């Protein structure tokens, strides 16, 4: 007679407990340890046809764990890539997609090249420096003079947005001379930039057009009508 249950010693059970710190590292922890064990079992199957069946079954299980991603393009491609990654690239099955390689996975992305690490005049922004560099490459003439004037006026406008006071044209010309590495020199020029009052009025007009997030729109109140109850033209 075969017994259905076997009584175990409590001390042996406690001694043989499996702690997470002693378990195998999970490559993609989001899928859990049971799925990782399924992939390890599929990798150990000797028959390739059986391995293919097991891999397709695991792909279905992985898809059921993420039902919200079924409508995402190339979702199946992503699952097949993940099953190869979780098998440490040891799973030998027929994939409907190109099999990823370990070399591509460990590649580091290129370092982002920031335009300026420590700009001296932050209130001008990086676009001003781009415009100045472009003006330096142009030949002297009316087109370059017009571009330099536009740059100087925009610098003055940006300065007033930051300072909210007034600024002399000489200050803008000195900053322009410094940012252009001495190639654009208007310090001795009689050129006059736009009026401070006009620039401040322009800045105020632009800031009023930008409505802050969450701001409530006030209902328009018409004559002999309450807010929220528009008056129809055909109303008698």
JSON list of C-alpha atoms in Angstrom, two decimals:
[
{"chain": "A", "resi": 1, "resn": "UNK", "atom": "CA", "xyz": [0.00, 0.00, 0.00]},
{"chain": "A", "resi": 2, "resn": "UNK", "atom": "CA", "xyz": [1.37, 3.40, -1.03]},
{"chain": "A", "resi": 3, "resn": "UNK", "atom": "CA", "xyz": [0.92, 6.19, 1.43]},
{"chain": "A", "resi": 4, "resn": "UNK", "atom": "CA", "xyz": [-0.36, 9.47, -0.02]},
{"chain": "A", "resi": 5, "resn": "UNK", "atom": "CA", "xyz": [1.35, 11.72, 2.45]},
{"chain": "A", "resi": 6, "resn": "UNK", "atom": "CA", "xyz": [4.69, 11.39, 4.12]},
{"chain": "A", "resi": 7, "resn": "UNK", "atom": "CA", "xyz": [5.38, 12.99, 7.42]},
{"chain": "A", "resi": 8, "resn": "UNK", "atom": "CA", "xyz": [8.52, 15.08, 7.47]},
{"chain": "A", "resi": 9, "resn": "UNK", "atom": "CA", "xyz": [10.71, 16.16, 10.31]},
{"chain": "A", "resi": 10, "resn": "UNK", "atom": "CA", "xyz": [10.09, 19.81, 11.18]},
{"chain": "A", "resi": 11, "resn": "UNK", "atom": "CA", "xyz": [13.77, 20.45, 11.88]},
{"chain": "A", "resi": 12, "resn": "UNK", "atom": "CA", "xyz": [14.74, 19.14, 8.45]},
{"chain": "A", "resi": 13, "resn": "UNK", "atom": "CA", "xyz": [12.16, 21.37, 6.76]},
{"chain": "A", "resi": 14, "resn": "UNK", "atom": "CA", "xyz": [13.46, 24.46, 8.54]},
{"chain": "A", "resi": 15, "resn": "UNK", "atom": "CA", "xyz": [17.07, 23.52, 7.82]},
{"chain": "A", "resi": 16, "resn": "UNK", "atom": "CA", "xyz": [16.38, 23.04, 4.10]},
{"chain": "A", "resi": 17, "resn": "UNK", "atom": "CA", "xyz": [14.47, 26.29, 3.61]},
{"chain": "A", "resi": 18, "resn": "UNK", "atom": "CA", "xyz": [15.37, 28.09, 0.40]},
{"chain": "A", "resi": 19, "resn": "UNK", "atom": "CA", "xyz": [16.03, 31.78, 0.89]},
{"chain": "A", "resi": 20, "resn": "UNK", "atom": "CA", "xyz": [15.82, 34.34, -1.90]},
{"chain": "A", "resi": 21, "resn": "UNK", "atom": "CA", "xyz": [19.41, 35.39, -1.24]},
{"chain": "A", "resi": 22, "resn": "UNK", "atom": "CA", "xyz": [20.54, 31.84, -2.08]},
{"chain": "A", "resi": 23, "resn": "UNK", "atom": "CA", "xyz": [18.41, 31.48, -5.21]},
{"chain": "A", "resi": 24, "resn": "UNK", "atom": "CA", "xyz": [19.46, 32.12, -8.77]},
{"chain": "A", "resi": 25, "resn": "UNK", "atom": "CA", "xyz": [19.44, 35.75, -9.88]},
{"chain": "A", "resi": 26, "resn": "UNK", "atom": "CA", "xyz": [16.38, 36.71, -11.92]},
{"chain": "A", "resi": 27, "resn": "UNK", "atom": "CA", "xyz": [17.33, 38.35, -15.18]},
{"chain": "A", "resi": 28, "resn": "UNK", "atom": "CA", "xyz": [13.89, 39.98, -15.65]},
{"chain": "A", "resi": 29, "resn": "UNK", "atom": "CA", "xyz": [12.26, 39.95, -12.18]},
{"chain": "A", "resi": 30, "resn": "UNK", "atom": "CA", "xyz": [8.90, 41.22, -13.48]},
{"chain": "A", "resi": 31, "resn": "UNK", "atom": "CA", "xyz": [7.97, 37.74, -14.75]},
{"chain": "A", "resi": 32, "resn": "UNK", "atom": "CA", "xyz": [8.69, 35.99, -11.47]},
{"chain": "A", "resi": 33, "resn": "UNK", "atom": "CA", "xyz": [10.69, 32.91, -10.52]},
{"chain": "A", "resi": 34, "resn": "UNK", "atom": "CA", "xyz": [8.23, 30.31, -11.79]},
{"chain": "A", "resi": 35, "resn": "UNK", "atom": "CA", "xyz": [8.50, 31.56, -15.36]},
{"chain": "A", "resi": 36, "resn": "UNK", "atom": "CA", "xyz": [12.28, 31.62, -15.03]},
{"chain": "A", "resi": 37, "resn": "UNK", "atom": "CA", "xyz": [12.17, 27.97, -13.99]},
{"chain": "A", "resi": 38, "resn": "UNK", "atom": "CA", "xyz": [9.97, 27.14, -16.98]},
{"chain": "A", "resi": 39, "resn": "UNK", "atom": "CA", "xyz": [12.54, 28.69, -19.31]},
{"chain": "A", "resi": 40, "resn": "UNK", "atom": "CA", "xyz": [15.36, 26.79, -17.60]},
{"chain": "A", "resi": 41, "resn": "UNK", "atom": "CA", "xyz": [13.42, 23.54, -18.02]},
{"chain": "A", "resi": 42, "resn": "UNK", "atom": "CA", "xyz": [12.75, 24.30, -21.70]},
{"chain": "A", "resi": 43, "resn": "UNK", "atom": "CA", "xyz": [16.45, 25.02, -22.23]},
{"chain": "A", "resi": 44, "resn": "UNK", "atom": "CA", "xyz": [17.34, 21.60, -20.80]},
{"chain": "A", "resi": 45, "resn": "UNK", "atom": "CA", "xyz": [15.02, 19.67, -23.15]},
{"chain": "A", "resi": 46, "resn": "UNK", "atom": "CA", "xyz": [17.09, 17.64, -25.61]},
{"chain": "A", "resi": 47, "resn": "UNK", "atom": "CA", "xyz": [14.51, 17.21, -28.37]},
{"chain": "A", "resi": 48, "resn": "UNK", "atom": "CA", "xyz": [14.31, 20.39, -30.47]},
{"chain": "A", "resi": 49, "resn": "UNK", "atom": "CA", "xyz": [10.68, 19.86, -31.45]},
{"chain": "A", "resi": 50, "resn": "UNK", "atom": "CA", "xyz": [9.72, 19.60, -27.78]},
{"chain": "A", "resi": 51, "resn": "UNK", "atom": "CA", "xyz": [11.79, 22.70, -27.04]},
{"chain": "A", "resi": 52, "resn": "UNK", "atom": "CA", "xyz": [9.89, 24.64, -29.71]},
{"chain": "A", "resi": 53, "resn": "UNK", "atom": "CA", "xyz": [6.56, 23.55, -28.23]},
{"chain": "A", "resi": 54, "resn": "UNK", "atom": "CA", "xyz": [7.70, 24.54, -24.73]},
{"chain": "A", "resi": 55, "resn": "UNK", "atom": "CA", "xyz": [8.97, 27.92, -25.96]},
{"chain": "A", "resi": 56, "resn": "UNK", "atom": "CA", "xyz": [5.66, 28.72, -27.66]},
{"chain": "A", "resi": 57, "resn": "UNK", "atom": "CA", "xyz": [3.79, 27.75, -24.51]},
{"chain": "A", "resi": 58, "resn": "UNK", "atom": "CA", "xyz": [6.01, 30.03, -22.42]},
{"chain": "A", "resi": 59, "resn": "UNK", "atom": "CA", "xyz": [5.43, 32.88, -24.89]},
{"chain": "A", "resi": 60, "resn": "UNK", "atom": "CA", "xyz": [1.67, 32.47, -24.39]},
{"chain": "A", "resi": 61, "resn": "UNK", "atom": "CA", "xyz": [2.12, 32.58, -20.61]},
{"chain": "A", "resi": 62, "resn": "UNK", "atom": "CA", "xyz": [4.25, 35.72, -20.88]},
{"chain": "A", "resi": 63, "resn": "UNK", "atom": "CA", "xyz": [1.61, 37.36, -23.07]},
{"chain": "A", "resi": 64, "resn": "UNK", "atom": "CA", "xyz": [-1.14, 36.53, -20.58]},
{"chain": "A", "resi": 65, "resn": "UNK", "atom": "CA", "xyz": [0.87, 38.24, -17.83]},
{"chain": "A", "resi": 66, "resn": "UNK", "atom": "CA", "xyz": [0.80, 41.48, -19.85]},
{"chain": "A", "resi": 67, "resn": "UNK", "atom": "CA", "xyz": [-2.63, 41.65, -21.50]},
{"chain": "A", "resi": 68, "resn": "UNK", "atom": "CA", "xyz": [-2.50, 45.45, -21.74]},
{"chain": "A", "resi": 69, "resn": "UNK", "atom": "CA", "xyz": [0.43, 45.17, -24.17]},
{"chain": "A", "resi": 70, "resn": "UNK", "atom": "CA", "xyz": [-1.23, 42.88, -26.69]},
{"chain": "A", "resi": 71, "resn": "UNK", "atom": "CA", "xyz": [-2.20, 45.80, -28.92]},
{"chain": "A", "resi": 72, "resn": "UNK", "atom": "CA", "xyz": [1.31, 47.27, -28.87]},
{"chain": "A", "resi": 73, "resn": "UNK", "atom": "CA", "xyz": [3.11, 46.86, -32.22]},
{"chain": "A", "resi": 74, "resn": "UNK", "atom": "CA", "xyz": [5.84, 44.19, -32.24]},
{"chain": "A", "resi": 75, "resn": "UNK", "atom": "CA", "xyz": [4.67, 42.88, -28.86]},
{"chain": "A", "resi": 76, "resn": "UNK", "atom": "CA", "xyz": [5.39, 39.28, -29.88]},
{"chain": "A", "resi": 77, "resn": "UNK", "atom": "CA", "xyz": [8.84, 40.33, -31.05]},
{"chain": "A", "resi": 78, "resn": "UNK", "atom": "CA", "xyz": [9.51, 41.81, -27.63]},
{"chain": "A", "resi": 79, "resn": "UNK", "atom": "CA", "xyz": [8.40, 38.59, -25.89]},
{"chain": "A", "resi": 80, "resn": "UNK", "atom": "CA", "xyz": [10.68, 36.44, -28.02]},
{"chain": "A", "resi": 81, "resn": "UNK", "atom": "CA", "xyz": [13.62, 38.76, -27.31]},
{"chain": "A", "resi": 82, "resn": "UNK", "atom": "CA", "xyz": [12.89, 38.55, -23.58]},
{"chain": "A", "resi": 83, "resn": "UNK", "atom": "CA", "xyz": [12.70, 34.74, -23.54]},
{"chain": "A", "resi": 84, "resn": "UNK", "atom": "CA", "xyz": [16.17, 34.54, -25.12]},
{"chain": "A", "resi": 85, "resn": "UNK", "atom": "CA", "xyz": [17.52, 37.09, -22.67]},
{"chain": "A", "resi": 86, "resn": "UNK", "atom": "CA", "xyz": [16.02, 35.25, -19.67]},
{"chain": "A", "resi": 87, "resn": "UNK", "atom": "CA", "xyz": [17.58, 31.98, -20.89]},
{"chain": "A", "resi": 88, "resn": "UNK", "atom": "CA", "xyz": [20.98, 33.72, -20.92]},
{"chain": "A", "resi": 89, "resn": "UNK", "atom": "CA", "xyz": [21.00, 33.12, -24.71]},
{"chain": "A", "resi": 90, "resn": "UNK", "atom": "CA", "xyz": [21.20, 29.34, -24.16]},
{"chain": "A", "resi": 91, "resn": "UNK", "atom": "CA", "xyz": [17.73, 28.53, -25.53]},
{"chain": "A", "resi": 92, "resn": "UNK", "atom": "CA", "xyz": [18.04, 26.87, -28.96]},
{"chain": "A", "resi": 93, "resn": "UNK", "atom": "CA", "xyz": [14.62, 27.18, -30.63]},
{"chain": "A", "resi": 94, "resn": "UNK", "atom": "CA", "xyz": [13.22, 28.42, -33.94]},
{"chain": "A", "resi": 95, "resn": "UNK", "atom": "CA", "xyz": [12.15, 32.02, -33.51]},
{"chain": "A", "resi": 96, "resn": "UNK", "atom": "CA", "xyz": [9.90, 33.90, -35.97]},
{"chain": "A", "resi": 97, "resn": "UNK", "atom": "CA", "xyz": [12.09, 36.98, -35.36]},
{"chain": "A", "resi": 98, "resn": "UNK", "atom": "CA", "xyz": [15.84, 37.63, -35.48]},
{"chain": "A", "resi": 99, "resn": "UNK", "atom": "CA", "xyz": [17.50, 36.25, -32.37]},
{"chain": "A", "resi": 100, "resn": "UNK", "atom": "CA", "xyz": [19.22, 38.97, -30.31]},
{"chain": "A", "resi": 101, "resn": "UNK", "atom": "CA", "xyz": [22.86, 38.64, -29.35]},
{"chain": "A", "resi": 102, "resn": "UNK", "atom": "CA", "xyz": [24.63, 39.28, -26.08]},
{"chain": "A", "resi": 103, "resn": "UNK", "atom": "CA", "xyz": [26.97, 41.78, -27.71]},
{"chain": "A", "resi": 104, "resn": "UNK", "atom": "CA", "xyz": [24.11, 44.02, -28.83]},
{"chain": "A", "resi": 105, "resn": "UNK", "atom": "CA", "xyz": [22.50, 43.85, -25.39]},
{"chain": "A", "resi": 106, "resn": "UNK", "atom": "CA", "xyz": [25.59, 45.02, -23.51]},
{"chain": "A", "resi": 107, "resn": "UNK", "atom": "CA", "xyz": [26.31, 47.90, -25.87]},
{"chain": "A", "resi": 108, "resn": "UNK", "atom": "CA", "xyz": [26.34, 51.27, -24.12]},
{"chain": "A", "resi": 109, "resn": "UNK", "atom": "CA", "xyz": [24.51, 54.20, -25.72]},
{"chain": "A", "resi": 110, "resn": "UNK", "atom": "CA", "xyz": [26.49, 57.11, -27.08]},
{"chain": "A", "resi": 111, "resn": "UNK", "atom": "CA", "xyz": [27.12, 59.97, -24.71]},
{"chain": "A", "resi": 112, "resn": "UNK", "atom": "CA", "xyz": [24.76, 62.88, -25.30]},
{"chain": "A", "resi": 113, "resn": "UNK", "atom": "CA", "xyz": [26.52, 66.00, -26.43]},
{"chain": "A", "resi": 114, "resn": "UNK", "atom": "CA", "xyz": [25.08, 68.96, -24.62]},
{"chain": "A", "resi": 115, "resn": "UNK", "atom": "CA", "xyz": [25.40, 72.30, -26.41]},
{"chain": "A", "resi": 116, "resn": "UNK", "atom": "CA", "xyz": [26.85, 74.07, -23.38]},
{"chain": "A", "resi": 117, "resn": "UNK", "atom": "CA", "xyz": [27.76, 72.68, -20.01]},
{"chain": "A", "resi": 118, "resn": "UNK", "atom": "CA", "xyz": [28.15, 75.94, -18.13]},
{"chain": "A", "resi": 119, "resn": "UNK", "atom": "CA", "xyz": [26.78, 78.88, -20.13]},
{"chain": "A", "resi": 120, "resn": "UNK", "atom": "CA", "xyz": [27.73, 82.22, -18.62]},
{"chain": "A", "resi": 121, "resn": "UNK", "atom": "CA", "xyz": [24.57, 84.09, -19.58]},
{"chain": "A", "resi": 122, "resn": "UNK", "atom": "CA", "xyz": [21.80, 81.56, -19.08]},
{"chain": "A", "resi": 123, "resn": "UNK", "atom": "CA", "xyz": [19.00, 84.06, -19.62]},
{"chain": "A", "resi": 124, "resn": "UNK", "atom": "CA", "xyz": [19.91, 84.35, -23.31]},
{"chain": "A", "resi": 125, "resn": "UNK", "atom": "CA", "xyz": [19.49, 80.65, -23.97]},
{"chain": "A", "resi": 126, "resn": "UNK", "atom": "CA", "xyz": [21.42, 78.36, -26.30]},
{"chain": "A", "resi": 127, "resn": "UNK", "atom": "CA", "xyz": [19.60, 79.45, -29.47]},
{"chain": "A", "resi": 128, "resn": "UNK", "atom": "CA", "xyz": [21.19, 82.88, -29.23]},
{"chain": "A", "resi": 129, "resn": "UNK", "atom": "CA", "xyz": [24.64, 81.27, -29.22]},
{"chain": "A", "resi": 130, "resn": "UNK", "atom": "CA", "xyz": [23.68, 79.24, -32.28]},
{"chain": "A", "resi": 131, "resn": "UNK", "atom": "CA", "xyz": [22.55, 82.39, -34.09]},
{"chain": "A", "resi": 132, "resn": "UNK", "atom": "CA", "xyz": [25.75, 84.19, -33.17]},
{"chain": "A", "resi": 133, "resn": "UNK", "atom": "CA", "xyz": [27.85, 81.31, -34.50]},
{"chain": "A", "resi": 134, "resn": "UNK", "atom": "CA", "xyz": [25.90, 81.41, -37.76]},
{"chain": "A", "resi": 135, "resn": "UNK", "atom": "CA", "xyz": [26.41, 85.18, -38.05]},
{"chain": "A", "resi": 136, "resn": "UNK", "atom": "CA", "xyz": [30.15, 84.72, -37.56]},
{"chain": "A", "resi": 137, "resn": "UNK", "atom": "CA", "xyz": [30.29, 82.48, -40.63]},
{"chain": "A", "resi": 138, "resn": "UNK", "atom": "CA", "xyz": [28.52, 84.97, -42.90]},
{"chain": "A", "resi": 139, "resn": "UNK", "atom": "CA", "xyz": [30.36, 87.48, -45.04]},
{"chain": "A", "resi": 140, "resn": "UNK", "atom": "CA", "xyz": [30.06, 91.15, -44.20]},
{"chain": "A", "resi": 141, "resn": "UNK", "atom": "CA", "xyz": [27.12, 92.83, -45.85]},
{"chain": "A", "resi": 142, "resn": "UNK", "atom": "CA", "xyz": [23.52, 93.90, -45.43]},
{"chain": "A", "resi": 143, "resn": "UNK", "atom": "CA", "xyz": [22.28, 90.38, -44.64]},
{"chain": "A", "resi": 144, "resn": "UNK", "atom": "CA", "xyz": [24.80, 89.93, -41.82]},
{"chain": "A", "resi": 145, "resn": "UNK", "atom": "CA", "xyz": [24.08, 93.40, -40.42]},
{"chain": "A", "resi": 146, "resn": "UNK", "atom": "CA", "xyz": [20.34, 92.65, -40.39]},
{"chain": "A", "resi": 147, "resn": "UNK", "atom": "CA", "xyz": [20.94, 89.32, -38.64]},
{"chain": "A", "resi": 148, "resn": "UNK", "atom": "CA", "xyz": [23.19, 90.92, -36.02]},
{"chain": "A", "resi": 149, "resn": "UNK", "atom": "CA", "xyz": [20.54, 93.56, -35.33]},
{"chain": "A", "resi": 150, "resn": "UNK", "atom": "CA", "xyz": [17.88, 90.85, -34.89]},
{"chain": "A", "resi": 151, "resn": "UNK", "atom": "CA", "xyz": [20.19, 88.97, -32.52]},
{"chain": "A", "resi": 152, "resn": "UNK", "atom": "CA", "xyz": [20.92, 92.07, -30.45]},
{"chain": "A", "resi": 153, "resn": "UNK", "atom": "CA", "xyz": [17.23, 92.96, -30.13]},
{"chain": "A", "resi": 154, "resn": "UNK", "atom": "CA", "xyz": [16.37, 89.40, -29.12]},
{"chain": "A", "resi": 155, "resn": "UNK", "atom": "CA", "xyz": [19.16, 89.47, -26.53]},
{"chain": "A", "resi": 156, "resn": "UNK", "atom": "CA", "xyz": [17.73, 92.67, -25.10]},
{"chain": "A", "resi": 157, "resn": "UNK", "atom": "CA", "xyz": [14.26, 91.13, -24.99]},
{"chain": "A", "resi": 158, "resn": "UNK", "atom": "CA", "xyz": [15.58, 88.03, -23.20]},
{"chain": "A", "resi": 159, "resn": "UNK", "atom": "CA", "xyz": [17.52, 90.19, -20.76]},
{"chain": "A", "resi": 160, "resn": "UNK", "atom": "CA", "xyz": [14.38, 92.17, -19.87]},
{"chain": "A", "resi": 161, "resn": "UNK", "atom": "CA", "xyz": [12.42, 88.96, -19.37]},
{"chain": "A", "resi": 162, "resn": "UNK", "atom": "CA", "xyz": [14.96, 87.99, -16.74]},
{"chain": "A", "resi": 163, "resn": "UNK", "atom": "CA", "xyz": [15.66, 91.38, -15.16]},
{"chain": "A", "resi": 164, "resn": "UNK", "atom": "CA", "xyz": [12.22, 93.11, -15.44]},
{"chain": "A", "resi": 165, "resn": "UNK", "atom": "CA", "xyz": [13.98, 96.45, -15.28]},
{"chain": "A", "resi": 166, "resn": "UNK", "atom": "CA", "xyz": [15.89, 98.37, -17.89]},
{"chain": "A", "resi": 167, "resn": "UNK", "atom": "CA", "xyz": [19.13, 97.72, -19.69]},
{"chain": "A", "resi": 168, "resn": "UNK", "atom": "CA", "xyz": [21.39, 99.93, -21.74]},
{"chain": "A", "resi": 169, "resn": "UNK", "atom": "CA", "xyz": [22.29, 98.99, -25.27]},
{"chain": "A", "resi": 170, "resn": "UNK", "atom": "CA", "xyz": [25.98, 99.14, -24.34]},
{"chain": "A", "resi": 171, "resn": "UNK", "atom": "CA", "xyz": [25.51, 96.14, -22.02]},
{"chain": "A", "resi": 172, "resn": "UNK", "atom": "CA", "xyz": [23.93, 94.11, -24.80]},
{"chain": "A", "resi": 173, "resn": "UNK", "atom": "CA", "xyz": [26.71, 95.08, -27.21]},
{"chain": "A", "resi": 174, "resn": "UNK", "atom": "CA", "xyz": [29.36, 94.00, -24.69]},
{"chain": "A", "resi": 175, "resn": "UNK", "atom": "CA", "xyz": [27.67, 90.63, -24.16]},
{"chain": "A", "resi": 176, "resn": "UNK", "atom": "CA", "xyz": [27.35, 90.18, -27.91]},
{"chain": "A", "resi": 177, "resn": "UNK", "atom": "CA", "xyz": [31.04, 90.98, -28.34]},
{"chain": "A", "resi": 178, "resn": "UNK", "atom": "CA", "xyz": [31.94, 88.41, -25.67]},
{"chain": "A", "resi": 179, "resn": "UNK", "atom": "CA", "xyz": [29.64, 85.66, -26.94]},
{"chain": "A", "resi": 180, "resn": "UNK", "atom": "CA", "xyz": [30.91, 86.11, -30.50]},
{"chain": "A", "resi": 181, "resn": "UNK", "atom": "CA", "xyz": [34.54, 85.80, -29.37]},
{"chain": "A", "resi": 182, "resn": "UNK", "atom": "CA", "xyz": [35.19, 89.38, -30.45]},
{"chain": "A", "resi": 183, "resn": "UNK", "atom": "CA", "xyz": [34.01, 88.88, -34.04]},
{"chain": "A", "resi": 184, "resn": "UNK", "atom": "CA", "xyz": [30.89, 91.05, -33.72]},
{"chain": "A", "resi": 185, "resn": "UNK", "atom": "CA", "xyz": [31.78, 94.44, -32.33]},
{"chain": "A", "resi": 186, "resn": "UNK", "atom": "CA", "xyz": [28.99, 97.00, -31.90]},
{"chain": "A", "resi": 187, "resn": "UNK", "atom": "CA", "xyz": [30.45, 98.73, -28.85]},
{"chain": "A", "resi": 188, "resn": "UNK", "atom": "CA", "xyz": [31.52, 101.74, -30.95]},
{"chain": "A", "resi": 189, "resn": "UNK", "atom": "CA", "xyz": [28.42, 101.65, -33.15]},
{"chain": "A", "resi": 190, "resn": "UNK", "atom": "CA", "xyz": [25.68, 104.26, -33.11]},
{"chain": "A", "resi": 191, "resn": "UNK", "atom": "CA", "xyz": [23.07, 101.53, -33.68]},
{"chain": "A", "resi": 192, "resn": "UNK", "atom": "CA", "xyz": [20.04, 101.83, -31.40]},
{"chain": "A", "resi": 193, "resn": "UNK", "atom": "CA", "xyz": [18.01, 98.80, -30.35]},
{"chain": "A", "resi": 194, "resn": "UNK", "atom": "CA", "xyz": [14.28, 98.66, -29.77]},
{"chain": "A", "resi": 195, "resn": "UNK", "atom": "CA", "xyz": [12.82, 100.69, -26.95]},
{"chain": "A", "resi": 196, "resn": "UNK", "atom": "CA", "xyz": [12.70, 99.04, -23.54]},
{"chain": "A", "resi": 197, "resn": "UNK", "atom": "CA", "xyz": [9.03, 99.95, -23.10]},
{"chain": "A", "resi": 198, "resn": "UNK", "atom": "CA", "xyz": [8.06, 98.29, -26.37]},
{"chain": "A", "resi": 199, "resn": "UNK", "atom": "CA", "xyz": [10.00, 95.12, -25.51]},
{"chain": "A", "resi": 200, "resn": "UNK", "atom": "CA", "xyz": [8.45, 94.95, -22.05]},
{"chain": "A", "resi": 201, "resn": "UNK", "atom": "CA", "xyz": [5.00, 95.36, -23.59]},
{"chain": "A", "resi": 202, "resn": "UNK", "atom": "CA", "xyz": [5.75, 92.51, -26.01]},
{"chain": "A", "resi": 203, "resn": "UNK", "atom": "CA", "xyz": [6.94, 90.24, -23.20]},
{"chain": "A", "resi": 204, "resn": "UNK", "atom": "CA", "xyz": [3.81, 90.98, -21.19]},
{"chain": "A", "resi": 205, "resn": "UNK", "atom": "CA", "xyz": [1.58, 90.27, -24.20]},
{"chain": "A", "resi": 206, "resn": "UNK", "atom": "CA", "xyz": [3.27, 86.92, -24.80]},
{"chain": "A", "resi": 207, "resn": "UNK", "atom": "CA", "xyz": [3.09, 85.91, -21.13]},
{"chain": "A", "resi": 208, "resn": "UNK", "atom": "CA", "xyz": [-0.64, 86.68, -21.04]},
{"chain": "A", "resi": 209, "resn": "UNK", "atom": "CA", "xyz": [-1.26, 84.35, -23.97]},
{"chain": "A", "resi": 210, "resn": "UNK", "atom": "CA", "xyz": [0.31, 81.44, -22.08]},
{"chain": "A", "resi": 211, "resn": "UNK", "atom": "CA", "xyz": [-2.36, 80.28, -19.65]},
{"chain": "A", "resi": 212, "resn": "UNK", "atom": "CA", "xyz": [-1.03, 78.34, -16.64]},
{"chain": "A", "resi": 213, "resn": "UNK", "atom": "CA", "xyz": [-2.03, 74.71, -16.27]},
{"chain": "A", "resi": 214, "resn": "UNK", "atom": "CA", "xyz": [-5.23, 74.23, -14.27]},
{"chain": "A", "resi": 215, "resn": "UNK", "atom": "CA", "xyz": [-6.38, 77.82, -14.69]},
{"chain": "A", "resi": 216, "resn": "UNK", "atom": "CA", "xyz": [-10.14, 78.16, -14.83]},
{"chain": "A", "resi": 217, "resn": "UNK", "atom": "CA", "xyz": [-11.72, 79.86, -17.82]},
{"chain": "A", "resi": 218, "resn": "UNK", "atom": "CA", "xyz": [-14.16, 82.55, -16.74]},
{"chain": "A", "resi": 219, "resn": "UNK", "atom": "CA", "xyz": [-17.53, 82.34, -18.47]},
{"chain": "A", "resi": 220, "resn": "UNK", "atom": "CA", "xyz": [-18.40, 85.19, -20.74]},
{"chain": "A", "resi": 221, "resn": "UNK", "atom": "CA", "xyz": [-21.28, 87.22, -19.31]},
{"chain": "A", "resi": 222, "resn": "UNK", "atom": "CA", "xyz": [-23.58, 88.76, -21.87]},
{"chain": "A", "resi": 223, "resn": "UNK", "atom": "CA", "xyz": [-26.17, 91.45, -21.32]},
{"chain": "A", "resi": 224, "resn": "UNK", "atom": "CA", "xyz": [-29.43, 90.25, -19.70]},
{"chain": "A", "resi": 225, "resn": "UNK", "atom": "CA", "xyz": [-27.99, 86.77, -19.27]},
{"chain": "A", "resi": 226, "resn": "UNK", "atom": "CA", "xyz": [-26.47, 84.79, -16.45]},
{"chain": "A", "resi": 227, "resn": "UNK", "atom": "CA", "xyz": [-23.15, 82.95, -16.68]},
{"chain": "A", "resi": 228, "resn": "UNK", "atom": "CA", "xyz": [-23.58, 79.50, -18.17]},
{"chain": "A", "resi": 229, "resn": "UNK", "atom": "CA", "xyz": [-26.91, 80.38, -19.87]},
{"chain": "A", "resi": 230, "resn": "UNK", "atom": "CA", "xyz": [-26.05, 81.67, -23.35]},
{"chain": "A", "resi": 231, "resn": "UNK", "atom": "CA", "xyz": [-28.59, 83.82, -25.14]},
{"chain": "A", "resi": 232, "resn": "UNK", "atom": "CA", "xyz": [-29.68, 82.51, -28.51]},
{"chain": "A", "resi": 233, "resn": "UNK", "atom": "CA", "xyz": [-30.10, 84.93, -31.35]},
{"chain": "A", "resi": 234, "resn": "UNK", "atom": "CA", "xyz": [-33.45, 83.47, -32.38]},
{"chain": "A", "resi": 235, "resn": "UNK", "atom": "CA", "xyz": [-34.83, 83.70, -28.90]},
{"chain": "A", "resi": 236, "resn": "UNK", "atom": "CA", "xyz": [-37.94, 85.84, -28.72]}
]
